[in-house]
PDB file of C-alpha atoms in Angstrom:
ATOM      1  CA  MET A   1    -186.624 154.347 -28.760  1.00  0.00           C
ATOM      2  CA  SER A   2    -190.112 153.491 -29.951  1.00  0.00           C
ATOM      3  CA  THR A   3    -193.020 151.218 -29.171  1.00  0.00           C
ATOM      4  CA  GLU A   4    -196.293 150.612 -30.932  1.00  0.00           C
ATOM      5  CA  SER A   5    -199.449 148.804 -29.927  1.00  0.00           C
ATOM      6  CA  THR A   6    -202.853 148.123 -31.408  1.00  0.00           C
ATOM      7  CA  GLY A   7    -206.163 146.990 -30.015  1.00  0.00           C
ATOM      8  CA  GLY A   8    -209.727 146.293 -30.992  1.00  0.00           C
ATOM      9  CA  ASP A   9    -212.436 148.286 -29.187  1.00  0.00           C
ATOM     10  CA  ALA A  10    -214.220 151.593 -29.801  1.00  0.00           C
ATOM     11  CA  ARG A  11    -211.159 153.474 -28.640  1.00  0.00           C
ATOM     12  CA  MET A  12    -208.624 151.680 -30.816  1.00  0.00           C
ATOM     13  CA  SER A  13    -209.685 149.543 -33.750  1.00  0.00           C
ATOM     14  CA  THR A  14    -208.284 148.399 -37.083  1.00  0.00           C
ATOM     15  CA  GLY A  15    -211.764 148.112 -38.560  1.00  0.00           C
ATOM     16  CA  SER A  16    -212.332 151.774 -39.456  1.00  0.00           C
ATOM     17  CA  SER A  17    -212.222 153.358 -42.889  1.00  0.00           C
ATOM     18  CA  GLY A  18    -211.264 156.834 -44.009  1.00  0.00           C
ATOM     19  CA  ASP A  19    -208.292 159.140 -44.094  1.00  0.00           C
ATOM     20  CA  ILE A  20    -205.238 158.511 -41.948  1.00  0.00           C
ATOM     21  CA  THR A  21    -204.598 161.327 -39.462  1.00  0.00           C
ATOM     22  CA  VAL A  22    -201.733 161.394 -36.960  1.00  0.00           C
ATOM     23  CA  VAL A  23    -201.812 163.313 -33.688  1.00  0.00           C
ATOM     24  CA  HIS A  24    -198.594 163.550 -31.667  1.00  0.00           C
ATOM     25  CA  LEU A  25    -199.031 164.264 -27.959  1.00  0.00           C
ATOM     26  CA  MET A  26    -195.737 165.784 -26.849  1.00  0.00           C
ATOM     27  CA  ARG A  27    -194.564 166.331 -23.300  1.00  0.00           C
ATOM     28  CA  HIS A  28    -192.803 169.670 -22.784  1.00  0.00           C
ATOM     29  CA  GLY A  29    -189.040 169.994 -22.264  1.00  0.00           C
ATOM     30  CA  GLU A  30    -187.135 170.484 -19.017  1.00  0.00           C
ATOM     31  CA  VAL A  31    -188.223 173.399 -16.827  1.00  0.00           C
ATOM     32  CA  ALA A  32    -186.012 175.803 -14.855  1.00  0.00           C
ATOM     33  CA  ASN A  33    -186.968 174.865 -11.280  1.00  0.00           C
ATOM     34  CA  PRO A  34    -183.950 175.198  -8.947  1.00  0.00           C
ATOM     35  CA  ASP A  35    -186.073 175.005  -5.772  1.00  0.00           C
ATOM     36  CA  GLY A  36    -187.678 171.686  -6.700  1.00  0.00           C
ATOM     37  CA  ILE A  37    -191.256 172.955  -6.479  1.00  0.00           C
ATOM     38  CA  LEU A  38    -194.136 170.853  -7.709  1.00  0.00           C
ATOM     39  CA  TYR A  39    -195.235 173.662  -9.991  1.00  0.00           C
ATOM     40  CA  GLY A  40    -198.381 172.092 -11.437  1.00  0.00           C
ATOM     41  CA  ARG A  41    -200.495 174.843 -13.009  1.00  0.00           C
ATOM     42  CA  LEU A  42    -198.566 177.732 -11.460  1.00  0.00           C
ATOM     43  CA  PRO A  43    -197.567 180.468 -13.928  1.00  0.00           C
ATOM     44  CA  GLY A  44    -194.000 181.617 -14.424  1.00  0.00           C
ATOM     45  CA  TYR A  45    -192.255 178.274 -14.946  1.00  0.00           C
ATOM     46  CA  HIS A  46    -190.334 178.423 -18.206  1.00  0.00           C
ATOM     47  CA  LEU A  47    -188.101 176.034 -20.117  1.00  0.00           C
ATOM     48  CA  SER A  48    -184.489 175.793 -19.017  1.00  0.00           C
ATOM     49  CA  ASP A  49    -181.732 176.115 -21.607  1.00  0.00           C
ATOM     50  CA  LEU A  50    -181.713 172.322 -21.782  1.00  0.00           C
ATOM     51  CA  GLY A  51    -185.482 172.322 -22.234  1.00  0.00           C
ATOM     52  CA  ARG A  52    -185.160 174.652 -25.211  1.00  0.00           C
ATOM     53  CA  ARG A  53    -182.589 172.305 -26.730  1.00  0.00           C
ATOM     54  CA  MET A  54    -185.045 169.452 -26.277  1.00  0.00           C
ATOM     55  CA  ALA A  55    -187.786 171.432 -28.039  1.00  0.00           C
ATOM     56  CA  ASP A  56    -185.444 172.256 -30.912  1.00  0.00           C
ATOM     57  CA  ARG A  57    -184.448 168.605 -31.205  1.00  0.00           C
ATOM     58  CA  VAL A  58    -188.042 167.475 -31.545  1.00  0.00           C
ATOM     59  CA  ALA A  59    -188.715 170.250 -34.068  1.00  0.00           C
ATOM     60  CA  GLU A  60    -185.849 168.871 -36.157  1.00  0.00           C
ATOM     61  CA  HIS A  61    -187.206 165.338 -35.755  1.00  0.00           C
ATOM     62  CA  LEU A  62    -190.637 166.436 -37.045  1.00  0.00           C
ATOM     63  CA  ALA A  63    -189.417 168.856 -39.721  1.00  0.00           C
ATOM     64  CA  SER A  64    -190.224 166.539 -42.629  1.00  0.00           C
ATOM     65  CA  ARG A  65    -193.638 165.489 -41.332  1.00  0.00           C
ATOM     66  CA  ASP A  66    -196.929 166.698 -42.781  1.00  0.00           C
ATOM     67  CA  ILE A  67    -197.892 168.819 -39.765  1.00  0.00           C
ATOM     68  CA  THR A  68    -200.744 171.262 -40.334  1.00  0.00           C
ATOM     69  CA  TYR A  69    -201.831 172.045 -36.757  1.00  0.00           C
ATOM     70  CA  VAL A  70    -199.888 172.777 -33.548  1.00  0.00           C
ATOM     71  CA  ALA A  71    -201.453 173.564 -30.177  1.00  0.00           C
ATOM     72  CA  ALA A  72    -200.309 173.562 -26.566  1.00  0.00           C
ATOM     73  CA  SER A  73    -201.429 173.792 -22.986  1.00  0.00           C
ATOM     74  CA  PRO A  74    -201.695 177.444 -21.856  1.00  0.00           C
ATOM     75  CA  LEU A  75    -198.778 176.977 -19.446  1.00  0.00           C
ATOM     76  CA  GLU A  76    -195.531 178.694 -20.447  1.00  0.00           C
ATOM     77  CA  ARG A  77    -193.414 175.550 -20.618  1.00  0.00           C
ATOM     78  CA  ALA A  78    -195.802 173.934 -23.098  1.00  0.00           C
ATOM     79  CA  GLN A  79    -196.157 177.040 -25.250  1.00  0.00           C
ATOM     80  CA  GLN A  80    -192.369 177.438 -25.451  1.00  0.00           C
ATOM     81  CA  THR A  81    -191.934 173.774 -26.389  1.00  0.00           C
ATOM     82  CA  ALA A  82    -194.435 174.100 -29.229  1.00  0.00           C
ATOM     83  CA  GLU A  83    -192.912 177.252 -30.720  1.00  0.00           C
ATOM     84  CA  PRO A  84    -190.018 175.732 -32.728  1.00  0.00           C
ATOM     85  CA  ILE A  85    -192.254 172.986 -34.092  1.00  0.00           C
ATOM     86  CA  ALA A  86    -194.854 175.473 -35.291  1.00  0.00           C
ATOM     87  CA  LYS A  87    -192.188 177.762 -36.732  1.00  0.00           C
ATOM     88  CA  ALA A  88    -190.645 174.926 -38.744  1.00  0.00           C
ATOM     89  CA  HIS A  89    -193.999 174.410 -40.470  1.00  0.00           C
ATOM     90  CA  GLY A  90    -195.002 178.054 -40.842  1.00  0.00           C
ATOM     91  CA  LEU A  91    -197.777 177.744 -38.272  1.00  0.00           C
ATOM     92  CA  ASP A  92    -198.955 179.616 -35.196  1.00  0.00           C
ATOM     93  CA  VAL A  93    -199.240 177.870 -31.839  1.00  0.00           C
ATOM     94  CA  GLY A  94    -202.840 177.416 -30.805  1.00  0.00           C
ATOM     95  CA  THR A  95    -203.848 177.222 -27.134  1.00  0.00           C
ATOM     96  CA  ASP A  96    -206.058 174.400 -25.892  1.00  0.00           C
ATOM     97  CA  GLU A  97    -207.047 174.604 -22.218  1.00  0.00           C
ATOM     98  CA  ARG A  98    -207.871 170.897 -22.248  1.00  0.00           C
ATOM     99  CA  LEU A  99    -204.168 170.083 -22.532  1.00  0.00           C
ATOM    100  CA  ILE A 100    -203.293 171.704 -19.185  1.00  0.00           C
ATOM    101  CA  GLU A 101    -201.484 169.911 -16.358  1.00  0.00           C
ATOM    102  CA  ALA A 102    -203.592 167.905 -13.898  1.00  0.00           C
ATOM    103  CA  ALA A 103    -204.733 169.823 -10.813  1.00  0.00           C
ATOM    104  CA  ASN A 104    -202.852 168.804  -7.638  1.00  0.00           C
ATOM    105  CA  VAL A 105    -203.315 169.900  -4.005  1.00  0.00           C
ATOM    106  CA  PHE A 106    -199.543 169.758  -3.479  1.00  0.00           C
ATOM    107  CA  GLN A 107    -198.946 172.422  -6.125  1.00  0.00           C
ATOM    108  CA  GLY A 108    -196.451 175.010  -4.908  1.00  0.00           C
ATOM    109  CA  LYS A 109    -194.845 172.640  -2.399  1.00  0.00           C
ATOM    110  CA  THR A 110    -191.842 170.356  -2.470  1.00  0.00           C
ATOM    111  CA  PHE A 111    -193.001 166.778  -2.681  1.00  0.00           C
ATOM    112  CA  GLY A 112    -190.207 164.415  -3.599  1.00  0.00           C
ATOM    113  CA  VAL A 113    -188.002 161.604  -2.420  1.00  0.00           C
ATOM    114  CA  GLY A 114    -186.538 162.256   1.024  1.00  0.00           C
ATOM    115  CA  ASP A 115    -188.344 165.514   1.818  1.00  0.00           C
ATOM    116  CA  GLY A 116    -190.586 163.983   4.507  1.00  0.00           C
ATOM    117  CA  ALA A 117    -193.859 164.925   2.796  1.00  0.00           C
ATOM    118  CA  LEU A 118    -195.425 161.527   3.472  1.00  0.00           C
ATOM    119  CA  ARG A 119    -194.718 161.832   7.203  1.00  0.00           C
ATOM    120  CA  LYS A 120    -196.662 165.088   7.592  1.00  0.00           C
ATOM    121  CA  PRO A 121    -200.136 164.414   9.098  1.00  0.00           C
ATOM    122  CA  GLY A 122    -201.596 167.369   7.206  1.00  0.00           C
ATOM    123  CA  ASN A 123    -200.930 165.542   3.933  1.00  0.00           C
ATOM    124  CA  TRP A 124    -202.502 162.224   4.888  1.00  0.00           C
ATOM    125  CA  LYS A 125    -206.083 163.256   4.086  1.00  0.00           C
ATOM    126  CA  HIS A 126    -205.039 163.827   0.483  1.00  0.00           C
ATOM    127  CA  LEU A 127    -203.474 160.371   0.104  1.00  0.00           C
ATOM    128  CA  VAL A 128    -206.362 158.129   1.136  1.00  0.00           C
ATOM    129  CA  ASN A 129    -207.506 157.115  -2.354  1.00  0.00           C
ATOM    130  CA  PRO A 130    -204.842 156.520  -5.002  1.00  0.00           C
ATOM    131  CA  PHE A 131    -207.455 155.145  -7.409  1.00  0.00           C
ATOM    132  CA  ARG A 132    -209.296 158.447  -7.936  1.00  0.00           C
ATOM    133  CA  PRO A 133    -206.777 160.063  -6.991  1.00  0.00           C
ATOM    134  CA  SER A 134    -207.686 161.949  -3.807  1.00  0.00           C
ATOM    135  CA  TRP A 135    -204.843 164.497  -4.166  1.00  0.00           C
ATOM    136  CA  GLY A 136    -205.901 165.974  -7.476  1.00  0.00           C
ATOM    137  CA  GLU A 137    -207.972 165.939 -10.639  1.00  0.00           C
ATOM    138  CA  PRO A 138    -209.794 162.619 -11.122  1.00  0.00           C
ATOM    139  CA  TYR A 139    -208.258 160.382 -13.752  1.00  0.00           C
ATOM    140  CA  VAL A 140    -211.618 160.040 -15.524  1.00  0.00           C
ATOM    141  CA  ASP A 141    -211.856 163.820 -15.913  1.00  0.00           C
ATOM    142  CA  GLN A 142    -208.402 163.863 -17.473  1.00  0.00           C
ATOM    143  CA  VAL A 143    -209.429 161.163 -19.941  1.00  0.00           C
ATOM    144  CA  VAL A 144    -212.490 163.136 -21.028  1.00  0.00           C
ATOM    145  CA  ARG A 145    -210.683 166.410 -21.680  1.00  0.00           C
ATOM    146  CA  MET A 146    -207.653 164.798 -23.324  1.00  0.00           C
ATOM    147  CA  MET A 147    -209.781 162.625 -25.620  1.00  0.00           C
ATOM    148  CA  ASN A 148    -211.741 165.731 -26.612  1.00  0.00           C
ATOM    149  CA  ALA A 149    -208.472 167.538 -27.373  1.00  0.00           C
ATOM    150  CA  LEU A 150    -207.213 164.603 -29.443  1.00  0.00           C
ATOM    151  CA  ASN A 151    -210.442 164.432 -31.435  1.00  0.00           C
ATOM    152  CA  SER A 152    -210.461 168.175 -32.059  1.00  0.00           C
ATOM    153  CA  ALA A 153    -206.879 168.043 -33.334  1.00  0.00           C
ATOM    154  CA  LYS A 154    -207.757 165.070 -35.539  1.00  0.00           C
ATOM    155  CA  ASP A 155    -210.575 167.076 -37.084  1.00  0.00           C
ATOM    156  CA  ARG A 156    -208.353 170.143 -37.580  1.00  0.00           C
ATOM    157  CA  ALA A 157    -205.599 168.109 -39.265  1.00  0.00           C
ATOM    158  CA  ARG A 158    -207.690 165.452 -40.984  1.00  0.00           C
ATOM    159  CA  GLY A 159    -205.581 163.581 -43.521  1.00  0.00           C
ATOM    160  CA  HIS A 160    -202.411 165.204 -42.157  1.00  0.00           C
ATOM    161  CA  GLU A 161    -200.623 165.444 -38.781  1.00  0.00           C
ATOM    162  CA  ALA A 162    -200.986 167.531 -35.629  1.00  0.00           C
ATOM    163  CA  VAL A 163    -198.812 168.168 -32.577  1.00  0.00           C
ATOM    164  CA  LEU A 164    -200.290 168.872 -29.127  1.00  0.00           C
ATOM    165  CA  VAL A 165    -197.926 169.814 -26.301  1.00  0.00           C
ATOM    166  CA  SER A 166    -199.137 168.779 -22.876  1.00  0.00           C
ATOM    167  CA  HIS A 167    -197.885 167.312 -19.588  1.00  0.00           C
ATOM    168  CA  GLN A 168    -196.787 163.921 -18.329  1.00  0.00           C
ATOM    169  CA  LEU A 169    -199.784 162.772 -16.289  1.00  0.00           C
ATOM    170  CA  PRO A 170    -202.578 163.738 -18.721  1.00  0.00           C
ATOM    171  CA  ILE A 171    -200.634 162.178 -21.603  1.00  0.00           C
ATOM    172  CA  TRP A 172    -200.031 158.938 -19.708  1.00  0.00           C
ATOM    173  CA  ILE A 173    -203.631 158.721 -18.506  1.00  0.00           C
ATOM    174  CA  VAL A 174    -205.162 159.121 -21.961  1.00  0.00           C
ATOM    175  CA  ARG A 175    -202.700 156.614 -23.413  1.00  0.00           C
ATOM    176  CA  SER A 176    -203.581 154.152 -20.620  1.00  0.00           C
ATOM    177  CA  TYR A 177    -207.270 154.591 -21.409  1.00  0.00           C
ATOM    178  CA  VAL A 178    -206.792 153.996 -25.128  1.00  0.00           C
ATOM    179  CA  GLU A 179    -204.632 150.938 -24.471  1.00  0.00           C
ATOM    180  CA  ARG A 180    -207.177 149.557 -21.990  1.00  0.00           C
ATOM    181  CA  ARG A 181    -204.954 149.725 -18.912  1.00  0.00           C
ATOM    182  CA  ARG A 182    -206.126 150.692 -15.442  1.00  0.00           C
ATOM    183  CA  LEU A 183    -205.774 154.407 -14.809  1.00  0.00           C
ATOM    184  CA  TRP A 184    -204.195 154.184 -11.350  1.00  0.00           C
ATOM    185  CA  HIS A 185    -200.503 153.382 -11.610  1.00  0.00           C
ATOM    186  CA  ASP A 186    -196.980 153.775 -10.224  1.00  0.00           C
ATOM    187  CA  PRO A 187    -195.806 157.262 -11.356  1.00  0.00           C
ATOM    188  CA  ARG A 188    -192.232 155.994 -11.620  1.00  0.00           C
ATOM    189  CA  LYS A 189    -193.238 153.662 -14.434  1.00  0.00           C
ATOM    190  CA  ARG A 190    -194.880 156.153 -16.770  1.00  0.00           C
ATOM    191  CA  GLN A 191    -193.447 155.901 -20.278  1.00  0.00           C
ATOM    192  CA  CYS A 192    -193.593 159.619 -20.955  1.00  0.00           C
ATOM    193  CA  THR A 193    -190.206 161.242 -20.549  1.00  0.00           C
ATOM    194  CA  LEU A 194    -189.427 164.913 -21.191  1.00  0.00           C
ATOM    195  CA  ALA A 195    -189.912 165.967 -24.840  1.00  0.00           C
ATOM    196  CA  SER A 196    -191.270 162.538 -25.790  1.00  0.00           C
ATOM    197  CA  LEU A 197    -193.931 161.899 -28.426  1.00  0.00           C
ATOM    198  CA  THR A 198    -196.932 159.671 -27.805  1.00  0.00           C
ATOM    199  CA  THR A 199    -198.431 159.277 -31.258  1.00  0.00           C
ATOM    200  CA  PHE A 200    -202.053 158.372 -32.007  1.00  0.00           C
ATOM    201  CA  THR A 201    -202.881 157.275 -35.537  1.00  0.00           C
ATOM    202  CA  PHE A 202    -206.512 157.650 -36.592  1.00  0.00           C
ATOM    203  CA  GLN A 203    -208.161 155.875 -39.485  1.00  0.00           C
ATOM    204  CA  GLY A 204    -211.214 157.970 -40.059  1.00  0.00           C
ATOM    205  CA  ASP A 205    -212.433 158.750 -36.552  1.00  0.00           C
ATOM    206  CA  ARG A 206    -210.946 155.748 -34.771  1.00  0.00           C
ATOM    207  CA  ILE A 207    -207.532 155.250 -33.215  1.00  0.00           C
ATOM    208  CA  VAL A 208    -205.796 152.309 -34.890  1.00  0.00           C
ATOM    209  CA  SER A 209    -202.380 152.480 -33.231  1.00  0.00           C
ATOM    210  CA  VAL A 210    -200.361 154.198 -30.524  1.00  0.00           C
ATOM    211  CA  GLY A 211    -196.631 154.805 -30.854  1.00  0.00           C
ATOM    212  CA  TYR A 212    -194.013 156.242 -28.525  1.00  0.00           C
ATOM    213  CA  THR A 213    -190.668 157.886 -29.370  1.00  0.00           C
ATOM    214  CA  GLU A 214    -188.016 159.867 -27.491  1.00  0.00           C
ATOM    215  CA  PRO A 215    -186.244 162.101 -30.037  1.00  0.00           C
ATOM    216  CA  ALA A 216    -184.350 163.950 -27.273  1.00  0.00           C
ATOM    217  CA  ARG A 217    -183.588 160.957 -25.048  1.00  0.00           C
ATOM    218  CA  ASP A 218    -179.846 161.658 -24.934  1.00  0.00           C
ATOM    219  CA  LEU A 219    -180.586 165.121 -23.475  1.00  0.00           C
ATOM    220  CA  VAL A 220    -182.858 163.888 -20.663  1.00  0.00           C
ATOM    221  CA  PRO A 221    -181.261 163.660 -17.177  1.00  0.00           C
ATOM    222  CA  ALA A 222    -180.951 159.997 -16.202  1.00  0.00           C
ATOM    223  CA  HIS A 223    -183.105 160.317 -13.068  1.00  0.00           C
ATOM    224  CA  LEU A 224    -186.041 161.554 -15.185  1.00  0.00           C
ATOM    225  CA  LEU A 225    -186.149 158.618 -17.597  1.00  0.00           C
ATOM    226  CA  ALA A 226    -188.992 156.120 -17.268  1.00  0.00           C
ATOM    227  CA  GLY A 227    -188.235 153.502 -14.621  1.00  0.00           C
ATOM    228  CA  ALA A 228    -185.266 155.385 -13.175  1.00  0.00           C
ATOM    229  CA  LYS A 229    -184.530 154.920  -9.483  1.00  0.00           C
ATOM    230  CA  PRO A 230    -185.699 157.949  -7.449  1.00  0.00           C
ATOM    231  CA  VAL A 231    -182.928 160.299  -6.316  1.00  0.00           C
ATOM    232  CA  ARG A 232    -183.131 162.239  -3.059  1.00  0.00           C
ATOM    233  CA  GLY A 233    -183.983 165.868  -3.780  1.00  0.00           C
ATOM    234  CA  LYS A 234    -184.891 165.137  -7.398  1.00  0.00           C
ATOM    235  CA  GLY A 235    -188.508 164.035  -7.253  1.00  0.00           C
ATOM    236  CA  LYS A 236    -189.890 163.139 -10.658  1.00  0.00           C
ATOM    237  CA  ALA A 237    -193.052 165.099  -9.969  1.00  0.00           C
ATOM    238  CA  PHE A 238    -191.084 168.302 -10.457  1.00  0.00           C
ATOM    239  CA  GLY A 239    -190.760 167.615 -14.185  1.00  0.00           C
ATOM    240  CA  ALA A 240    -194.467 167.067 -14.774  1.00  0.00           C
TER     241      ALA A 240
END
């Protein structure tokens, strides 16, 4: 599955000149999380066996690409996802703090379909402004750090390709910014499934296209695919 789009402003333009550089923003694979915790930035959450298979699948998919730089969020699940990709190209995995998961006040709690979280008065104060959002890191802050990470990777891999492993929300937010969409959105409609690649192509220093592929789509549980109907006890936030 793939999509590609182009635009025409300072963020994405076909009018630039210079080398072509490709930066793949990859979401990590499935995480072992039997208790359904919204783990956010908590340490100790590693890839499941299925998540490792997803990472290996994407490494195979990218094996023939001209990748010269691989970096990941400092969180374990992102580092583990990046490892087989880096190994296939004889590289080390760099760590970029800017790729970390978005901060969220519900971190460490269950917060999914059917768990009653929205009926708890103590949570209401965090839900008053979905446009910022009031429950976590502002969308604008995520755009700034993710764009900086993309530009740094572009400079490190200029004329070649880079892979950055991050998390669903930051990836979707920076893609929305580049494609000139509003930043507030329905989380169920994010096109950023587990182990997917959101690919930014730079011509010189400007983004000229954005692509999306799901090399491990057949391994992703159906309830975690973009647009899937929520399932009680399987909140999509758990796979962030």
